[in-house]
C-alpha atoms as one frame of an Amber mdcrd trajectory, in Angstrom:
protein
  12.072 -13.841  35.471  15.394 -13.714  33.629  16.803 -10.361  32.655  19.694
  -9.220  30.500  21.997  -7.267  32.799  23.370  -4.257  30.967  24.502  -2.298
  34.014  28.084  -1.666  32.900  30.004   0.098  35.621  28.537  -1.960  38.504
  31.043  -3.984  40.525  30.403  -7.423  41.966  29.449  -5.928  45.313  26.795
  -3.774  43.652  28.740  -0.502  43.917  29.032   1.706  40.852  32.526   1.949
  39.406  31.687   4.962  37.222  33.719   3.528  34.371  32.600   2.381  30.933
  34.989   0.432  28.707  37.884   1.490  30.887  37.091   5.177  30.672  35.768
   7.266  33.494  32.106   8.112  33.006  30.409  11.345  33.967  27.630  11.343
  36.527  25.125  12.016  33.738  26.010   8.902  31.717  22.791   6.883  31.263
  22.795   3.232  32.247  20.337   0.477  31.434  19.698  -1.358  34.707  18.085
  -4.357  33.065  16.146  -5.284  29.986  13.523  -7.950  29.330  13.642  -9.620
  25.896  10.560  -8.524  23.908   9.203 -12.077  23.625   9.456 -12.512  27.395
   7.310  -9.432  28.004   4.366 -11.226  26.391   5.161 -14.376  28.361   5.160
 -12.477  31.652   1.869 -10.725  30.911   0.179 -13.721  29.289  -1.287 -15.022
  32.528  -4.731 -14.274  33.941  -3.537 -14.083  37.566  -0.841 -11.545  36.718
  -3.318  -9.397  34.822  -5.569  -9.586  37.892  -2.659  -8.445  40.064  -2.111
  -5.396  37.864  -5.840  -4.618  37.896  -5.960  -4.981  41.701  -2.938  -2.714
  42.072  -4.722  -0.102  39.969  -7.961  -0.376  41.971  -6.075  -0.081  45.267
  -4.163   3.029  44.225  -0.804   1.490  43.426   0.121   4.444  41.220  -0.159
   6.778  44.212   1.120   4.786  47.218   2.351   1.232  47.958  -0.254  -1.527
  48.413   0.369  -4.333  50.900   0.795  -7.992  49.911  -2.290  -8.905  51.969
  -4.541  -6.327  50.291  -3.453  -7.484  46.840  -3.896 -11.160  47.710  -7.450
 -10.554  48.941  -8.355  -8.943  45.592  -6.932 -11.672  43.361  -8.445 -15.082
  42.653  -5.320 -17.128  43.491  -5.381 -20.707  44.853  -3.067 -19.907  47.781
  -0.573 -17.303  48.966   2.407 -19.224  47.567   0.852 -19.328  44.103  -0.047
 -15.645  44.340   3.467 -14.766  45.529   4.986 -16.570  42.549   2.944 -14.558
  40.035   3.587 -11.286  41.876   7.318 -12.012  41.769   7.137 -12.403  37.975
   5.839  -8.836  37.744   8.201  -7.385  40.336  11.283  -5.660  38.994  10.105
  -4.390  35.630   6.366  -3.779  35.966   5.971  -3.527  39.740   8.313  -2.126
  42.392   8.521  -3.678  45.846   8.824  -1.263  48.775   9.168  -1.907  52.498
   5.472  -1.098  52.937   4.092  -2.795  49.823   4.010  -2.756  46.033   3.573
   0.071  43.541   3.623   0.526  39.791   6.761   1.169  37.822   6.215   3.206
  34.665   6.074   0.162  32.296   3.471  -1.513  34.537   1.312   1.594  34.610
   1.520   1.882  30.826   0.470  -1.755  30.422  -2.498  -1.193  32.724  -3.527
   1.900  30.786  -3.323   0.018  27.491  -5.266  -3.028  28.719  -7.939  -1.509
  30.890  -8.695   1.543  28.761  -9.307  -0.604  25.686  -6.221   0.415  23.706
  -5.247  -3.229  23.200  -8.543  -5.004  23.749 -11.380  -3.014  22.163 -12.482
  -2.479  18.591 -14.912   0.285  17.767 -16.498   1.862  14.728 -18.313   5.144
  14.308 -20.047   6.263  11.129 -19.981   9.693   9.495 -20.694  12.698  11.694
 -20.210  16.446  11.011 -16.845  18.088  11.722 -15.952  21.752  11.968 -14.330
  23.412   8.970 -14.430  23.166   5.193 -12.460  21.162   2.669  -9.134  22.682
   1.611  -9.602  21.234  -1.890 -13.196  22.064  -2.821 -14.677  24.005   0.091
 -17.214  21.281   0.885 -18.436  20.331   4.337 -16.260  18.103   6.487 -17.245
  14.860   8.188 -15.412  12.532  10.548 -15.490   8.760  10.990 -13.792   6.149
  13.167 -12.719   2.812  11.644  -9.847   0.396  12.401  -8.668   2.370  15.446
  -8.205   5.490  13.330 -10.180   8.727  13.343 -10.332  10.600  10.043 -11.682
  13.993   9.017 -12.381  14.541   5.348 -14.672  15.844   2.655 -17.685  13.767
   1.649 -17.944  15.676  -1.647 -14.479  15.262  -3.156 -12.925  12.664  -0.855
  -9.992  14.825   0.283  -8.665  13.867   3.723  -7.782  16.673   6.120  -6.323
  14.402   8.805  -6.256  10.677   9.602  -4.520   9.420  12.741  -4.625   6.387
  15.099  -6.740   7.114  18.177  -7.360   4.659  21.059 -10.927   3.323  21.200
 -11.227   4.334  24.848 -11.510   7.937  23.676 -15.055   7.191  22.485 -16.329
   6.359  25.978 -18.659   8.982  27.424 -17.943  11.613  24.777 -20.267  13.315
  22.340 -18.983  13.576  18.780 -18.046  17.227  19.397 -16.089  16.274  22.522
 -14.479  13.397  20.650 -13.200  15.699  17.912 -11.945  18.163  20.518 -10.005
  15.411  22.293  -8.709  14.117  18.960  -7.454  17.559  17.948  -5.499  17.966
  21.179  -4.154  14.407  20.985  -2.874  14.677  17.414  -1.558  18.199  17.920
   0.339  17.023  20.995   1.940  14.168  19.060   3.006  16.356  16.158   4.385
  19.041  18.472   6.312  16.459  20.497   7.838  15.041  17.327   8.728  18.537
  16.115  10.471  19.133  19.450  12.561  15.990  18.948  10.667  13.710  21.353
   9.059  10.475  20.158   5.323  10.332  21.061   5.606   6.543  21.449   8.830
   5.867  23.368  10.235   9.381  24.163  13.350   8.543  22.148  15.150  11.068
  19.953  13.291  12.131  16.809  15.047  13.458  13.727  13.104  15.815  11.467
  13.685  16.462   7.765  11.882  18.170   4.915  11.416  15.882   1.909  10.116
  16.275  -1.603   6.937  14.280  -2.312   6.206  14.777  -6.030   4.091  11.631
  -6.251   1.617  12.757  -3.572  -1.407  14.704  -4.673  -1.737  18.172  -3.113
   1.534  17.820  -1.192   4.863  18.542  -2.890   6.825  18.910   0.340   6.398
  16.983   3.565   7.973  16.807   6.992   9.272  13.423   8.093   9.814  12.649
  11.774  11.731   9.442  12.528  12.592   8.026  15.949  16.064   6.506  16.290
  14.937   4.268  19.140  11.651   2.616  18.083  11.529   3.447  14.343   8.310
   5.452  14.840   7.584   7.432  11.671   5.323  10.419  11.336   4.741  12.448
   8.190   2.969  15.775   8.070   2.575  18.968   6.136   5.063  21.730   6.850
   2.300  23.806   8.418   1.837  21.403  11.317   5.378  22.256  12.422   4.207
  25.771  13.199   1.335  25.015  15.574   3.583  25.723  18.567   5.693  28.448
  17.016   5.593  31.529  19.252   5.398  34.051  16.401   2.618  32.144  14.624
   0.672  31.825  17.888   1.105  35.550  18.583   0.114  36.537  15.031  -3.198
  34.695  15.435  -3.780  35.711  19.062  -3.381  39.403  18.178  -6.212  38.889
  15.710  -8.518  37.055  18.096  -7.717  33.460  17.085  -6.507  30.952  19.671
  -4.580  28.300  17.734  -4.584  25.982  20.735  -8.373  25.729  20.815  -9.394
  25.862  17.143  -9.153  22.502  15.273  -5.963  22.597  13.225  -7.673  20.931
  10.246  -9.724  24.107   9.723  -6.565  25.917   8.560  -5.542  25.201   4.961
  -1.879  25.959   5.741  -1.919  23.089   8.269  -3.411  20.359   6.084  -2.248
  21.172   2.550   0.494  22.820   0.531  -1.803  25.713  -0.345   0.327  28.198
   1.603   3.725  26.544   1.023   6.252  27.711  -1.566   9.605  26.077  -2.286
  12.266  28.795  -2.292  15.353  26.563  -2.505  16.016  22.994  -3.646  19.602
  22.482  -2.425  19.277  22.716   0.487  15.501  22.328   0.551  13.830  25.382
   2.037  10.232  26.561   1.997   8.178  29.594   2.896   4.632  29.524   4.281
   2.286  32.458   3.789  -0.296  32.399   6.558  -3.415  34.583   6.472  -5.548
  35.755   9.372  -8.092  38.566   9.614  -6.923  40.132   6.350  -3.221  40.132
   7.282  -0.433  37.829   6.107   2.728  36.561   7.757   5.550  34.660   6.086
   7.569  31.940   7.782  10.745  30.389   6.368  11.571  26.770   7.251  14.848
  25.000   6.441  15.588  21.362   5.574  15.630  20.312   9.237  12.173  21.743
   9.925  13.618  24.719  11.794  12.029  28.157  11.478  14.774  30.424  10.128
  12.853  33.605   9.380   9.565  35.248  10.244   7.971  38.289   8.672   4.723
  39.403  10.314   3.004  42.793   9.998   2.450  44.950  13.054  -1.176  44.922
  14.168  -2.981  48.159  13.332  -4.738  49.144  16.568  -6.096  52.446  15.334
């Protein structure tokens, strides 16, 4: 398996020189050990024996401790040990790590296994309308959910407004009731949005940049948050309210009034799925204020053009 060597700072004898482009590098300078061309990834994985090797490594606990060559060979339908060794070598280095006592997954190999054997890449599923908690932010009608084209959506059957629509692996449907499915979906989507808001790409863990943008052409949403990954070009757009799901003051405001934001579906809050609670207070630079209600009280949160909370005004809880 050919690899592009991008390990600048490694001498011919394999020792690190700790220099990049003639300048001394700090110990924290990241280095790419090797990189497989994207097309070659598909070539490496496009072989039944190699997929069997990955499956065998999973079954034998290769994500916990090394598995011996013999144990892997006995699990795989290979013509002979030489043929098996050849295919194992194609996986070793990027997808599988060889140890003195056997073979174990590297992170890319484990991710491939998860994608293949949990149905992310191989299964298609469809699920018709079923009831969802909450009411429509636009008309107050009942909400329903559905799963089509690898995407789970929650919306209003009366007016057609969509509360949330997000890609969700088909494996999530296995063994779950519709209530459990929606619970898992809520945590999954919330986690992705919160990661992006914290500057971490949900897809590749690269650096995410966040900006507030004007969206005058979108119905019911004049301002949106755009998250963009520098590394993989992952894009995620949301309402401003979704930025606040992990904000300490917003969490405390609700908790003091008996509402656990981490357990209640976010699409049941109008300020999370629409502009109903969002007011533009400045155009240049763009800045907004959200007015969030709970148990008869209101808090106001100011957000600047980078999606950063810059002010919070919450009433003290009356405990009398």
